[in-house]
CSV table of C-alpha atoms in Angstrom, one decimal:
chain,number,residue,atom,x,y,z
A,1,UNK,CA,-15.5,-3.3,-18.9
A,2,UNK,CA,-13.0,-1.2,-17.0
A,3,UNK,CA,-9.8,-0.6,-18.9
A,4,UNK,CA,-6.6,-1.7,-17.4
A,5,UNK,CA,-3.5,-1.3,-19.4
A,6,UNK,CA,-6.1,-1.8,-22.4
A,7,UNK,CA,-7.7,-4.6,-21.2
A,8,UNK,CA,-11.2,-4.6,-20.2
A,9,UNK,CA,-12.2,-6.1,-16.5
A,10,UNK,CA,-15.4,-5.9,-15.2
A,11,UNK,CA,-15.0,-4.8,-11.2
A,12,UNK,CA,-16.9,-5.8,-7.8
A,13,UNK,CA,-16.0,-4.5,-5.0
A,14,UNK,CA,-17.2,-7.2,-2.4
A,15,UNK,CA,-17.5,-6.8,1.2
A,16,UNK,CA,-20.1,-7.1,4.3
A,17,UNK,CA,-21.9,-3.7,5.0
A,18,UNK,CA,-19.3,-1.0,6.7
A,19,UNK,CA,-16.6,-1.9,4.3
A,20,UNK,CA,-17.6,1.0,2.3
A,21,UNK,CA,-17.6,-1.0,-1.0
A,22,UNK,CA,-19.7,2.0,-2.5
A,23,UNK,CA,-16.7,4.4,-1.6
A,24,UNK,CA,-14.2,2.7,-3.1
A,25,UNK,CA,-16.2,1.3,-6.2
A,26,UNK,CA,-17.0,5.0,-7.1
A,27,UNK,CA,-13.6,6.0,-7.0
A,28,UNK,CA,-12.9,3.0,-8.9
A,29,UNK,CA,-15.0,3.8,-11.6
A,30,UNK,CA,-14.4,7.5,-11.7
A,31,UNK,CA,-10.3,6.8,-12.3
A,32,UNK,CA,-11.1,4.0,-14.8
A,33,UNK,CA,-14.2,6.0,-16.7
A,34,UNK,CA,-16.4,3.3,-15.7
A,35,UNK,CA,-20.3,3.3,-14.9
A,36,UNK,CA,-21.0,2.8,-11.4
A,37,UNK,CA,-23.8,0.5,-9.8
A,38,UNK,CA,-24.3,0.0,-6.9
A,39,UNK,CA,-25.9,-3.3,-5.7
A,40,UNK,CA,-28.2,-1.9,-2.8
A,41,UNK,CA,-30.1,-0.1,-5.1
A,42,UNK,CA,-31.3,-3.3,-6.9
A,43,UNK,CA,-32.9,-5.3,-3.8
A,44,UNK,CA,-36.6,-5.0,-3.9
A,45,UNK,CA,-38.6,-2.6,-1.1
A,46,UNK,CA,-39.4,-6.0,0.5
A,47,UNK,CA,-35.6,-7.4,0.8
A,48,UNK,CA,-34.5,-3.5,2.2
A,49,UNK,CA,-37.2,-3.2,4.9
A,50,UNK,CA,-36.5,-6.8,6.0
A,51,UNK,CA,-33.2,-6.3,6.4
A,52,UNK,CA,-34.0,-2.8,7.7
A,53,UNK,CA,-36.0,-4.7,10.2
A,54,UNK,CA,-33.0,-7.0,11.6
A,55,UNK,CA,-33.9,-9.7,9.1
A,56,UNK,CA,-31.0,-11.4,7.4
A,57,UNK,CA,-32.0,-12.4,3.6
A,58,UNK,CA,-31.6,-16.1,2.7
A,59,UNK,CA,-30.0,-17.5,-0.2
A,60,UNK,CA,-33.6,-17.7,-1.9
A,61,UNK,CA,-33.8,-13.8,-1.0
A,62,UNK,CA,-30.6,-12.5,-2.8
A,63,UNK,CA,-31.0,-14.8,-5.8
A,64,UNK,CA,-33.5,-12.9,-8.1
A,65,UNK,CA,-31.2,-9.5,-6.6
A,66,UNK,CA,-27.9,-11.4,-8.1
A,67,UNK,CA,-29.8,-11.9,-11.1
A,68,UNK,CA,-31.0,-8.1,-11.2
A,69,UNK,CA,-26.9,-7.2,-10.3
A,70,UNK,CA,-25.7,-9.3,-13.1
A,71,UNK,CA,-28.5,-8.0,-15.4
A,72,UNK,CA,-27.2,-4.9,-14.9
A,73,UNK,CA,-23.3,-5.6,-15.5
A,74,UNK,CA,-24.7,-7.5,-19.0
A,75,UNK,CA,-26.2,-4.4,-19.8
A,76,UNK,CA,-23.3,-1.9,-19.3
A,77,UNK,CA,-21.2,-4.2,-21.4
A,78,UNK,CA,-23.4,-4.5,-24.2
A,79,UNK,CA,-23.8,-0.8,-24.4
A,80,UNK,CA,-19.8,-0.3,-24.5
A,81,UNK,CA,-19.7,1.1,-21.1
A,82,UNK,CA,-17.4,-0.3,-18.5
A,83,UNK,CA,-18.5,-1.3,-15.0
A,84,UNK,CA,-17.3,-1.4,-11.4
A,85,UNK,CA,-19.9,-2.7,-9.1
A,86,UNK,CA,-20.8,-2.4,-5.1
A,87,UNK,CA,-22.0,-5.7,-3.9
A,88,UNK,CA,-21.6,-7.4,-0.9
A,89,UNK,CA,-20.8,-11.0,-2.3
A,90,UNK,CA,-20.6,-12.8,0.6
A,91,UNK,CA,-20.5,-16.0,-0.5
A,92,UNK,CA,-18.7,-17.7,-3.3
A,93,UNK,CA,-21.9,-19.4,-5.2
A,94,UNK,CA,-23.3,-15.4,-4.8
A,95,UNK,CA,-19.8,-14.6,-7.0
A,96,UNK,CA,-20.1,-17.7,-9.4
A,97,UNK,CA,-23.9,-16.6,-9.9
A,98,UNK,CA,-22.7,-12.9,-10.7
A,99,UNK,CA,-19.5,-14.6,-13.3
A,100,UNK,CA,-22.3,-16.9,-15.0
A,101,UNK,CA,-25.1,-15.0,-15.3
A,102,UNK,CA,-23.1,-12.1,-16.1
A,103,UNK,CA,-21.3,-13.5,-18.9
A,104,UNK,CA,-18.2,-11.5,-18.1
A,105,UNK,CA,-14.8,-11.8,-16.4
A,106,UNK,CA,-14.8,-10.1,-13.4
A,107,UNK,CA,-12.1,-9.2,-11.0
A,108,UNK,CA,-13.1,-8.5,-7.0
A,109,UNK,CA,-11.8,-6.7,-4.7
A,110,UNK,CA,-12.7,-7.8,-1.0
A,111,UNK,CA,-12.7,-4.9,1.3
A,112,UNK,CA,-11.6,-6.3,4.7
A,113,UNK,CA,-11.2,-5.5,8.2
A,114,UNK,CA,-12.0,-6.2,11.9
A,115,UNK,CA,-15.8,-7.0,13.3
A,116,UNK,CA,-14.7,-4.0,16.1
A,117,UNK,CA,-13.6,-0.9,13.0
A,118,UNK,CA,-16.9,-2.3,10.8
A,119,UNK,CA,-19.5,-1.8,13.4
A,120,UNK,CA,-17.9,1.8,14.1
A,121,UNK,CA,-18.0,2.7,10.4
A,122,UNK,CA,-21.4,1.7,10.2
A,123,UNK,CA,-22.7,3.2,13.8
A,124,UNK,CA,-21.3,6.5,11.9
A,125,UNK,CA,-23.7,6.5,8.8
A,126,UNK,CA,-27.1,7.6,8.2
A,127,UNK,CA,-29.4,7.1,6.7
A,128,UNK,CA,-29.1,3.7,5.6
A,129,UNK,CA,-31.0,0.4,5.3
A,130,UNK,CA,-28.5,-1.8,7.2
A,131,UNK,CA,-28.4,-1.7,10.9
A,132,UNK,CA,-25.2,-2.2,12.8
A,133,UNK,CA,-27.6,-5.0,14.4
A,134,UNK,CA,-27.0,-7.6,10.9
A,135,UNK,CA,-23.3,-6.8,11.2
A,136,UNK,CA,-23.3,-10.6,12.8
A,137,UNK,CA,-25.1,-12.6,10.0
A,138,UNK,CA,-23.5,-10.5,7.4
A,139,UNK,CA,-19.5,-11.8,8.9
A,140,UNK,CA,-21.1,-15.6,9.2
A,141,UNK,CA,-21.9,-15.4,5.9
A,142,UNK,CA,-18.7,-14.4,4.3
A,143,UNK,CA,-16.9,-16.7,2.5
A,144,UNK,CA,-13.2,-15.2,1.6
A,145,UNK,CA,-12.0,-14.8,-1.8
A,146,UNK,CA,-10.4,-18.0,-2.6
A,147,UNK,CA,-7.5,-18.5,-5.2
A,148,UNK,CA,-9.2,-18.9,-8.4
A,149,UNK,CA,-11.8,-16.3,-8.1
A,150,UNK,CA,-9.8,-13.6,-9.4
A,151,UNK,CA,-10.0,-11.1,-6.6
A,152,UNK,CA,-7.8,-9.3,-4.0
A,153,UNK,CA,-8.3,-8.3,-0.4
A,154,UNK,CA,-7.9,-4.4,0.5
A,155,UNK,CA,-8.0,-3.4,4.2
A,156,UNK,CA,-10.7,-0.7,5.3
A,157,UNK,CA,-8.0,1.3,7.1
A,158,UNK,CA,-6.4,2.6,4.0
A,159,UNK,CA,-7.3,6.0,3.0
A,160,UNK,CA,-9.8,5.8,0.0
A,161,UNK,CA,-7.2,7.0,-2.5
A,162,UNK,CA,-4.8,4.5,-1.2
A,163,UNK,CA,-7.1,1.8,-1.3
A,164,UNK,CA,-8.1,2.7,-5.1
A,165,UNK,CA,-4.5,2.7,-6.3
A,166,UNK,CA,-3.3,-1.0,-4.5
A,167,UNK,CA,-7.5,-2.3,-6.0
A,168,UNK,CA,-6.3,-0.8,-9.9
A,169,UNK,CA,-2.6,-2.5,-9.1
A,170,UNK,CA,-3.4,-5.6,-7.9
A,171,UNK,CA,-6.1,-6.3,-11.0
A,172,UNK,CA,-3.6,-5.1,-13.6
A,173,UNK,CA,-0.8,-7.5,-12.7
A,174,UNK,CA,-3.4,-10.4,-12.3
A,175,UNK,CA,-5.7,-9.7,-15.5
A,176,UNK,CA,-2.6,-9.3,-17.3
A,177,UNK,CA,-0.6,-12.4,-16.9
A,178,UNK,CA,-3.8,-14.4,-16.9
């Protein structure tokens, strides 16, 4: 888990595709010496070329991919390591399934911002799986953070560095007065 303040939090950084969860999440776990993972890389060939296709995954889809996610955070804290984690998260049984199967506390940070700025951002990549076209199913699908998930929303329009320092402050003060 990620140190904060010597306690050890296990991040996600949550958001629908633009947000650029893998951004921050890297920065995330290069200040807090923490192994990075990044969720996209976990969806089978089949779930990346439907989506790559225009087809939104259903709830069946992304369950064995949650499992694969939370796998992987079980592993990185049996082996010592800590762990901040890109993944979308979009709903809040996708966040309970990643706390349970997990095993672990984990904080998330929701990167947020408007419909018209996340389209841009991701008409501005390449190479990447996700057209601007699922943009639509992905902001349907969203459930916010709610209260007693342990998370915090960051807004896309900070700079990167920014964004990283309010993510590590708004975790510390939470994990430690839990």
């Amino acid at each position: 888990m990620a140190r904060l303040h010597g306690e050890q939090v296990a991040i996600v950084v949550m958001g629908v595709a633009g947000s650029g969860k893998s951004t921050l999440a890297a920065a995330l776990a290069e200040r807090l010496g923490a192994v990075f993972i990044e969720a996209d890389h976990l969806h089978s060939p089949d779930a990346r070329a439907r989506m790559a296709s225009g087809v939104p995954l259903t709830d069946d889809d992304r369950r064995p991919w949650l499992a694969r996610v939370a796998a992987s955070i079980t592993d990185a804290d049996a082996a010592g390591h800590a762990v901040v984690v890109a993944c979308s998260a979009l709903r809040r049984s996708y966040r309970d399934a990643l706390r349970r199967d997990s095993g672990t506390d984990l904080a998330f940070v929701h990167l947020h911002g408007s419909e018209a700025r996340l389209a841009e951002r991701i008409g501005q990549r390449a190479g990447h799986f996700m057209p601007a076209t699922m943009l639509a199913s992905q902001l349907a699908t969203l459930e916010c953070l709610e209260a007693d998930e342990g998370g915090h929303v960051v807004s896309i329009e900070l700079p990167i560095g920014e964004a990283a320092d309010l993510a590590v402050t708004l975790i510390s003060r939470s994990w430690t007065n839990e």
